[in-house]
Short mmCIF file of C-alpha atoms and ligand atoms in Angstrom, two decimals:
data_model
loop_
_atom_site.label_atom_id
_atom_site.label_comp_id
_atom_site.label_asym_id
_atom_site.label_seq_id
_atom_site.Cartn_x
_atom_site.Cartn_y
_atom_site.Cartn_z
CA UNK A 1 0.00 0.00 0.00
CA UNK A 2 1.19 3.44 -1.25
CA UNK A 3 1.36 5.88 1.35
CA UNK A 4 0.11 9.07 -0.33
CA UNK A 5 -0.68 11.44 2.27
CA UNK A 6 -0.19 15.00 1.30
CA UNK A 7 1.01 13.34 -2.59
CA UNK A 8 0.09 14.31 -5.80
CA UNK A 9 -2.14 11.43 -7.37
CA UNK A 10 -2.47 12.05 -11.29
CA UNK A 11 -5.68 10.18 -11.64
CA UNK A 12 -7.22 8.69 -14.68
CA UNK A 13 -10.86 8.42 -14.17
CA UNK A 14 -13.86 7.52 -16.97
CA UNK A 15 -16.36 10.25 -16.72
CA UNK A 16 -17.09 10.27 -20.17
CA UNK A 17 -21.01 9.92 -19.40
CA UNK A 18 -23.71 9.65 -21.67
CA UNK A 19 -24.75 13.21 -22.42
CA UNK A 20 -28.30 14.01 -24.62
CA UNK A 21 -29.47 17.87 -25.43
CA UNK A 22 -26.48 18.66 -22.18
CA UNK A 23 -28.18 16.49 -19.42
CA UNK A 24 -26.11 13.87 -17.84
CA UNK A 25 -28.40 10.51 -18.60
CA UNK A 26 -26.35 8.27 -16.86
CA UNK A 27 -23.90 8.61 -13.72
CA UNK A 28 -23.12 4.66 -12.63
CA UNK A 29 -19.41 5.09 -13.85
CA UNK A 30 -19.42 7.86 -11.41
CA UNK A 31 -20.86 6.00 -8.55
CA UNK A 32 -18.49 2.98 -9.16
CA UNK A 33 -15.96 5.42 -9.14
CA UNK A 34 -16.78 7.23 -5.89
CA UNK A 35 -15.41 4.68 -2.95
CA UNK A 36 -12.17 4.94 -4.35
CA UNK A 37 -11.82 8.47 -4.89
CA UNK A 38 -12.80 8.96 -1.37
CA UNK A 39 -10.85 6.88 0.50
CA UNK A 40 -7.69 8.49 -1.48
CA UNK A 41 -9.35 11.88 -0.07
CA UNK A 42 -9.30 10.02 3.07
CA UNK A 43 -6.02 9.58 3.44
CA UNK A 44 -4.78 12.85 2.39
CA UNK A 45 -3.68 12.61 -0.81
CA UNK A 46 -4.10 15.77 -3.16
CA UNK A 47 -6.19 14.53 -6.07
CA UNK A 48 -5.89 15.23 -9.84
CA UNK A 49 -8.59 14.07 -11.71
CA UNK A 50 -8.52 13.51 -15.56
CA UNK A 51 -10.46 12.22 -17.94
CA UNK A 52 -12.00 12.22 -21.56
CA UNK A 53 -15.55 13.18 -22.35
CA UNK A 54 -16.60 12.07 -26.18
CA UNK A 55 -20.21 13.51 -26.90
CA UNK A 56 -20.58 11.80 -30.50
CA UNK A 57 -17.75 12.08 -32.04
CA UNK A 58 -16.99 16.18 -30.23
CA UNK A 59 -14.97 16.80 -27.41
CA UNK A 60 -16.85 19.47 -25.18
CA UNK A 61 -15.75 21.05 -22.13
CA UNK A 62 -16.01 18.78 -18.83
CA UNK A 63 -17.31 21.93 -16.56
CA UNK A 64 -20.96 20.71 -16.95
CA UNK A 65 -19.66 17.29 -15.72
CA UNK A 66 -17.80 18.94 -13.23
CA UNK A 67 -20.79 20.62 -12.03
CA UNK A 68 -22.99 17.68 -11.95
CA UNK A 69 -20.86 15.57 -9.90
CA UNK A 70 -19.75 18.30 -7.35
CA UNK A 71 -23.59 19.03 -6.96
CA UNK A 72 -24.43 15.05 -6.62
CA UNK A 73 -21.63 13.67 -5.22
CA UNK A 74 -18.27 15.91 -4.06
CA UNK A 75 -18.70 18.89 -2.80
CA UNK A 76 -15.06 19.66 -2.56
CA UNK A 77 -14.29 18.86 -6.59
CA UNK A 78 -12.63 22.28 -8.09
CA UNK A 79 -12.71 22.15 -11.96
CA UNK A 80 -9.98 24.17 -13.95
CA UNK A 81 -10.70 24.54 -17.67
CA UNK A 82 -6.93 23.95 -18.50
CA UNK A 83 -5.01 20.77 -18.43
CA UNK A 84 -0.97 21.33 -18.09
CA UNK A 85 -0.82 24.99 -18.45
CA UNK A 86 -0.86 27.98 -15.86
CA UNK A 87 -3.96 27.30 -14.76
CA UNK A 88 -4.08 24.10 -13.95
CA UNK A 89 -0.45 23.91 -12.36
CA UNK A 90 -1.20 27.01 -10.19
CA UNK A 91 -4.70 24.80 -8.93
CA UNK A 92 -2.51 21.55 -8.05
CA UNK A 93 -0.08 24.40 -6.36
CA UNK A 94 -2.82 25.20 -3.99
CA UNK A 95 -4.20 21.66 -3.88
CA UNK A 96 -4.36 20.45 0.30
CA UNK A 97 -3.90 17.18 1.58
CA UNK A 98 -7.49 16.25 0.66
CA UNK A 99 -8.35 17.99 -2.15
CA UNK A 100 -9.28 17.57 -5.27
CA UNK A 101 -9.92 18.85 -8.77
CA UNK A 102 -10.87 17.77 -12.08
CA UNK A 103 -8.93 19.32 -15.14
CA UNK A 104 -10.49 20.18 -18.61
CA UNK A 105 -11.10 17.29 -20.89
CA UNK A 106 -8.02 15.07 -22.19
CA UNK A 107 -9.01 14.90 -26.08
CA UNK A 108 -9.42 18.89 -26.69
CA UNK A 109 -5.74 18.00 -26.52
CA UNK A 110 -4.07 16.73 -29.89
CA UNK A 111 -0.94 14.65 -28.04
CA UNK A 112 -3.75 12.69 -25.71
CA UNK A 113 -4.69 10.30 -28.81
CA UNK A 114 -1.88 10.10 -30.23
CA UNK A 115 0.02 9.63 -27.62
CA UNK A 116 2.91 11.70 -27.83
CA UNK A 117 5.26 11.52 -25.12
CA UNK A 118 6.04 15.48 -24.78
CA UNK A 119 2.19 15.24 -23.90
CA UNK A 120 2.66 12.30 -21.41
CA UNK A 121 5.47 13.87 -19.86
CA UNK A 122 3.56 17.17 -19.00
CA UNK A 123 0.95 15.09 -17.26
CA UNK A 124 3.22 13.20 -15.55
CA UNK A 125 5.19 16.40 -14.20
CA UNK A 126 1.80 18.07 -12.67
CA UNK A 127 1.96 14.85 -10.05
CA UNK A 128 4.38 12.46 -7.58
CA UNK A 129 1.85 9.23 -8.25
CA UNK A 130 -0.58 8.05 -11.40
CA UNK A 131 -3.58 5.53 -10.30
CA UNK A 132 -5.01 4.33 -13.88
CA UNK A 133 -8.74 4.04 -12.12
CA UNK A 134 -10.62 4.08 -15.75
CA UNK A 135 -10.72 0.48 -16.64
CA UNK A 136 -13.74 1.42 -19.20
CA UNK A 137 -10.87 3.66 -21.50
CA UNK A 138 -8.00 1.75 -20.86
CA UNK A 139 -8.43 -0.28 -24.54
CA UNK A 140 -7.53 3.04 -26.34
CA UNK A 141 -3.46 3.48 -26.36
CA UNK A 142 -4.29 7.24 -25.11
CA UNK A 143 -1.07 8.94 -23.32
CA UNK A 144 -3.05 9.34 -20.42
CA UNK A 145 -3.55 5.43 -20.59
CA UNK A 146 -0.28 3.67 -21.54
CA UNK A 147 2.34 6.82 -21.66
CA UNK A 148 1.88 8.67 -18.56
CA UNK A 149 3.40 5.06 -16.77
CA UNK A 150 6.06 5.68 -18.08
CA UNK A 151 7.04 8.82 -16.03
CA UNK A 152 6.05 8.21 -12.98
CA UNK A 153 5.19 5.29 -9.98
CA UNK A 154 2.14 3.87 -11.27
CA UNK A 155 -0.86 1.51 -10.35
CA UNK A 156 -4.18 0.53 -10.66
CA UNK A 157 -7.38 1.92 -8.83
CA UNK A 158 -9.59 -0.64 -6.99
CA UNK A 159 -12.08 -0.38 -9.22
CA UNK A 160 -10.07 -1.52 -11.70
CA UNK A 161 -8.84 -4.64 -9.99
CA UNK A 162 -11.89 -5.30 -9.35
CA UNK A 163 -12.55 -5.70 -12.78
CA UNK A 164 -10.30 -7.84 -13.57
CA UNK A 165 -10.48 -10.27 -10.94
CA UNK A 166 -14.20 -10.75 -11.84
CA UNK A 167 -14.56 -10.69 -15.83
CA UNK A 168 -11.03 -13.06 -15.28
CA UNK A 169 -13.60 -15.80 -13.86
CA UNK A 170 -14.65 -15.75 -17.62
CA UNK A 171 -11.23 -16.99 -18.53
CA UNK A 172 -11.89 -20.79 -16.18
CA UNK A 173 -15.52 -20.57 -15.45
CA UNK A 174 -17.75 -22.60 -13.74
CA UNK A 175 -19.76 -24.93 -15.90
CA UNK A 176 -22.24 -24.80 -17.58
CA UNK A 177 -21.50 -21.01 -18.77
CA UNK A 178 -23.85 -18.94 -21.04
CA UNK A 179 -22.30 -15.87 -22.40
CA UNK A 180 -25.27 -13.80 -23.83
CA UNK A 181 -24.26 -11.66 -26.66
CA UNK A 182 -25.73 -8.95 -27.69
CA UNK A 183 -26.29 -4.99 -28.98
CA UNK A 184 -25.13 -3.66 -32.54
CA UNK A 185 -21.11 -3.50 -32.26
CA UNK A 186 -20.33 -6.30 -34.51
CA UNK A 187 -16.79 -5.76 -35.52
CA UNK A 188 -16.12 -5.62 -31.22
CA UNK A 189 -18.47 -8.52 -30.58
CA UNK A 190 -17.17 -11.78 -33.16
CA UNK A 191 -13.46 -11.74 -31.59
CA UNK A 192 -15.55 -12.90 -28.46
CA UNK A 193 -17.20 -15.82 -29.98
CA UNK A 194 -14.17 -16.64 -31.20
CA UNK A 195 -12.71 -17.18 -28.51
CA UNK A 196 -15.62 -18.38 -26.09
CA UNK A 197 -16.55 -20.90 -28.62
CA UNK A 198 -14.02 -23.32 -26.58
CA UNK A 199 -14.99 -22.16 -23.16
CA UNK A 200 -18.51 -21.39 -23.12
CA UNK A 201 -21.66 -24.12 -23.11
CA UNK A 202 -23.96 -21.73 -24.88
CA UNK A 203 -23.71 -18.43 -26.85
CA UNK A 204 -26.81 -16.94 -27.06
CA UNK A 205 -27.54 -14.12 -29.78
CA UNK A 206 -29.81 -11.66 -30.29
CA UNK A 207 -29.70 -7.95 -31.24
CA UNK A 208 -28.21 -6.89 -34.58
CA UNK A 209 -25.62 -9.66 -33.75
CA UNK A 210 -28.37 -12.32 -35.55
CA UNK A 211 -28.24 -11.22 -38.89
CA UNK A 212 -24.32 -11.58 -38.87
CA UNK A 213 -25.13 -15.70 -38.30
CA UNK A 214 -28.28 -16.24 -40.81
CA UNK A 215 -26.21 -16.81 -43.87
CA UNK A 216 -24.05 -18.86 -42.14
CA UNK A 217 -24.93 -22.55 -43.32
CA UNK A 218 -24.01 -24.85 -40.37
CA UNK A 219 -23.24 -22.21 -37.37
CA UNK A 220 -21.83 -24.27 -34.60
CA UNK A 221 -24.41 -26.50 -31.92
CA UNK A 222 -23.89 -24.07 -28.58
CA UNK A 223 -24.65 -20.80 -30.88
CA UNK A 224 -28.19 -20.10 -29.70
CA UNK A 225 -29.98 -18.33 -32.85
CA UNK A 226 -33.54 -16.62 -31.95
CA UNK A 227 -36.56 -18.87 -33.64
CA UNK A 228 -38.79 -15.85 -33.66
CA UNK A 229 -38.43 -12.37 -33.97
CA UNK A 230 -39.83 -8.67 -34.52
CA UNK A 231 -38.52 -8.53 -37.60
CA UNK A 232 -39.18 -5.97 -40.77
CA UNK A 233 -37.32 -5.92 -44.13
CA UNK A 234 -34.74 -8.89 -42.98
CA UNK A 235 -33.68 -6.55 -39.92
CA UNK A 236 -34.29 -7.65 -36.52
CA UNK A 237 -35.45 -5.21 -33.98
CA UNK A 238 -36.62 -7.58 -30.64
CA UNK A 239 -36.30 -11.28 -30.03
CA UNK A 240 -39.64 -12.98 -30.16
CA UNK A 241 -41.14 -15.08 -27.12
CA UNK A 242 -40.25 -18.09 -27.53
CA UNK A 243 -35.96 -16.96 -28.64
CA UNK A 244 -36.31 -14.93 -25.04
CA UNK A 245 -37.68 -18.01 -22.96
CA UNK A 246 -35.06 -20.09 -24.30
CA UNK A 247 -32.03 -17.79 -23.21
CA UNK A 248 -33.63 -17.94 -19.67
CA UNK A 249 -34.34 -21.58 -19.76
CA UNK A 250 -30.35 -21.68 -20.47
CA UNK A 251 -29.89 -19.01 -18.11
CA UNK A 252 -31.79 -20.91 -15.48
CA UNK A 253 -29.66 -23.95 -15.95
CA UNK A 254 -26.47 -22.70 -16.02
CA UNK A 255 -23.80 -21.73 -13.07
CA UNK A 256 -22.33 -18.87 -14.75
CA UNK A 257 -23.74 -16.38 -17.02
CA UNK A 258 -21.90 -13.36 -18.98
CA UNK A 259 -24.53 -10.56 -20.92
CA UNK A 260 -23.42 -8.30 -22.80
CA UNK A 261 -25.44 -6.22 -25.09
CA UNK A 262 -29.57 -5.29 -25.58
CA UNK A 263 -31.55 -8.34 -27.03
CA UNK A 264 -33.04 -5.85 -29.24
CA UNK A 265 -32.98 -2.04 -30.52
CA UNK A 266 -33.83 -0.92 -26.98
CA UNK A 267 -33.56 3.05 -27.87
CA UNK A 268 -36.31 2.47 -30.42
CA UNK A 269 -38.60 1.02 -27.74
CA UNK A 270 -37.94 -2.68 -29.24
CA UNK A 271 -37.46 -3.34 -25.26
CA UNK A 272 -39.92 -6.23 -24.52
CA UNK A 273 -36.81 -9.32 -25.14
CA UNK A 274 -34.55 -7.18 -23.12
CA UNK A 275 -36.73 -6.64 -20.60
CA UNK A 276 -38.11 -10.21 -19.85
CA UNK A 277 -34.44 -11.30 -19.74
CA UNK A 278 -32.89 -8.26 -17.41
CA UNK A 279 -35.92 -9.34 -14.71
CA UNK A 280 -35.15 -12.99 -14.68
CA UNK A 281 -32.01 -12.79 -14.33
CA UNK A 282 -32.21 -10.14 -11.24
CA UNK A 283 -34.39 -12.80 -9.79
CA UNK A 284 -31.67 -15.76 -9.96
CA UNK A 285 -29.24 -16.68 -7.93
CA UNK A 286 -26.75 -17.59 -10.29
CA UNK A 287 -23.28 -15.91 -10.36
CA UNK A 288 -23.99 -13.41 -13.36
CA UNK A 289 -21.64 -10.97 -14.80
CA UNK A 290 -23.16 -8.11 -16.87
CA UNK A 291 -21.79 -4.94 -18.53
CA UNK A 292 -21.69 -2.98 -22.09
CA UNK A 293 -22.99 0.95 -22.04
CA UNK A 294 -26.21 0.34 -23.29
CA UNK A 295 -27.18 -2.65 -21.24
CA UNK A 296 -26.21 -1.05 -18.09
CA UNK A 297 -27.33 1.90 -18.56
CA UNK A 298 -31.09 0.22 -19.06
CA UNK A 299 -30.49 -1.95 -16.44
CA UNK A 300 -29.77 1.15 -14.26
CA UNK A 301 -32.94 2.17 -15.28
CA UNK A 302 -34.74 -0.36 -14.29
CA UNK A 303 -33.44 -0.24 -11.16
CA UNK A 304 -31.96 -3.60 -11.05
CA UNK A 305 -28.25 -3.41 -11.46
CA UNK A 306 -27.86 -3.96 -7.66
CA UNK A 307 -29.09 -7.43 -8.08
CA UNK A 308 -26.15 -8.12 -9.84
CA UNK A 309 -23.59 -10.39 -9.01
CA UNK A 310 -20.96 -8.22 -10.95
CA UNK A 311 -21.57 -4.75 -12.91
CA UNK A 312 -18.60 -4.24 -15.46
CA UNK A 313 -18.39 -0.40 -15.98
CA UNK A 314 -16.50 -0.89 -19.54
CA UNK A 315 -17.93 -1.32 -23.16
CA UNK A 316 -15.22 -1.73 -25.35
CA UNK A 317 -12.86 -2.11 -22.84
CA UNK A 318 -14.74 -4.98 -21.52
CA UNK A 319 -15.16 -6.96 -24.83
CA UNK A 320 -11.47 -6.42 -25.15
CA UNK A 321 -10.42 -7.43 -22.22
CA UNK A 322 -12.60 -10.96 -22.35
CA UNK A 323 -11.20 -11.37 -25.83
CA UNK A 324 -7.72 -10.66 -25.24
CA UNK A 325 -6.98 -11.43 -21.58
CA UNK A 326 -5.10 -8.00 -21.54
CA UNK A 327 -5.56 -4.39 -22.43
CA UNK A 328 -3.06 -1.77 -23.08
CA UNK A 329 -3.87 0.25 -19.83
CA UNK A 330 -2.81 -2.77 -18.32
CA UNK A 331 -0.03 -3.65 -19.68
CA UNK A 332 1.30 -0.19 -18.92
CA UNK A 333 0.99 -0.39 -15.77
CA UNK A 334 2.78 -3.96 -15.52
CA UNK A 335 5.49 -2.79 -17.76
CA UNK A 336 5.85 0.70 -15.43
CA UNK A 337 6.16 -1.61 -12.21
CA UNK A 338 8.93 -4.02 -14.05
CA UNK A 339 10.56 -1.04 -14.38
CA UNK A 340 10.60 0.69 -10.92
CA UNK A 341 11.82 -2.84 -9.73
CA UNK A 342 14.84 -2.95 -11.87
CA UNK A 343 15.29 0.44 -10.70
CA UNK A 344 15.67 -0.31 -6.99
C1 3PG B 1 -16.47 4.24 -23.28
O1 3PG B 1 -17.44 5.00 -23.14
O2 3PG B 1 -16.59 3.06 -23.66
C2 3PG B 1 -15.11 4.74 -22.85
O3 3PG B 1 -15.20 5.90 -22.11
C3 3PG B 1 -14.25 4.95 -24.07
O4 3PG B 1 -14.77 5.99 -24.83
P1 3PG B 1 -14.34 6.21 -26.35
O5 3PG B 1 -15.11 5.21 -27.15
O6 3PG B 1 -14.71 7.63 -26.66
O7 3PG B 1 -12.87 5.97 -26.45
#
């Protein structure tokens, strides 16, 4: 354990939250987020806060993020519209033990994406420690991800080894395991079949995921295809009855289950499939792991993320992660503490 009381801890946080017409629609990243930054708060280290907010495609300001969160959650979060200039160096200056702000938003910045290391050294310099605590972003090779390590002691938040000690169960689960694949992502979502083909019992798949598998002759026996659907012009927009019972039949009979990804086109109102599934799985017992943006966020909705054995807060990350065992955030941070060994 780190002892960082009156330190500087260059924090890498996900509050890239779902914005529509500039009102915050979704804040569980935030929540998850919250013990942690807390209990650094706690023991009197002086907190830097960064992080990216992506608003289709633009990079806005995160003052009305700021705001939001300081008004739900921390009263004492400053926010500085600057990131390693004046500004924001003369803020960490007058940071206490216990403080904490939030600087402007990484991507306005051209050396955050492409991670150039002039960039990642100027973060680095503003603190004494770096906690990667954004296990949702850490799939994008961002210098705030994988080249800040390189400058400076480094390690992960809880939250984020938290997520990896409980999407790892994937990796030797408990049998039988259905992994229930969903959502419109394609490109992110075959590597996962791929490689769950071996380990998983079933595969259930609905959402636009189906149409991907209906030209395919002979798709393999534990790919669970729906055998009805709400379906117009060969597109599929909800899982029909009888395709819905039989993912909670499998669900119901299984010790492990993985979901990922709406049934059906959820934001259209196609929600029925969806629906029927998120409710009996909050009512099992089984161990069941869920995550992916849009499923949490409806399951947030719906009030029943707390029944939830596990609540992943990462989309992409999270399909990369299953697929590939690693991510570059975390490899960053593995090669950073190799480093600081060979050091000593
Ligand atoms: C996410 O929302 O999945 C992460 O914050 C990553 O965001 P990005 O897709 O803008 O990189």
């Amino acid at each position: 354990m780190i002892n960082i009381k009156n330190k500087k801890v260059l924090m890498r946080v996900d509050f890239n939250l779902p914005i529509v017409r500039g009102k915050v629609q979704d804040d569980f990243r935030v929540r998850k987020v919250l013990p942690s930054i807390k209990k650094l708060n706690k023991q009197g280290g002086k907190l830097i806060l960064i992080s990216h907010l992506n608003v289709e495609g633009r990079y806005p300001s995160l003052e009305k993020v700021a705001a939001f969160i300081r008004k739900r959650y921390l009263k004492n979060l400053i926010f500085v519209k600057d990131l390693t200039g004046p500004k924001a160096k003369n803020a960490v200056l007058n940071l206490e033990s216990g403080g904490m702000v939030l600087l402007e938003n990484l991507r306005k910045y051209r050396g955050e994406e492409g991670n150039a290391p002039s960039f990642a050294k100027k973060l680095a310099k503003l603190a004494d420690i770096y906690i990667n605590e954004a296990f949702s972003a850490s799939h994008r090779p961002h210098a705030s991800i994988v080249g800040v390590p390189k400058y400076l002691p480094s390690c992960f938040g809880e939250l984020f080894k938290k997520e990896i000690k409980n999407l790892s169960r994937a990796f030797r689960p408990p049998h039988p395991f259905l992994l229930i694949l969903g959502g419109k992502k394609i490109k992110t979502k075959l590597p996962l079949i791929e490689k769950f083909l071996n380990k998983a019992d079933f595969i259930a798949i609905g959402g636009k995921l189906v149409s991907e598998f209906k030209a395919e002759k002979n798709p393999p026996e534990k790919i669970i295809l729906p055998v009805d659907a709400i379906a117009k012009n060969n597109i599929i927009y909800d899982l029909g009855q009888k395709s819905t019972d039989k993912i909670i039949e499998l669900a119901q009979g299984s010790k492990f289950v993985l979901w990922n990804g709406p049934l059906g086109w959820i934001e259209g109102g196609f929600e029925k499939g969806t629906k029927k599934l998120a409710r009996a799985l909050a009512r099992s017992d089984k161990k069941i792991i869920v995550g992916g943006g849009d499923t949490v966020g409806y399951l947030d909705k719906l009030g029943l993320l707390p029944r939830f054995s596990f609540v992943s807060t990462g989309g992409g990350a999270m399909l990369e992660f299953l697929a590939k065992e690693t991510l570059p955030g975390i490899e960053a941070i593995v090669k950073s503490n190799i480093k600081n060994q060979n050091a000593k």
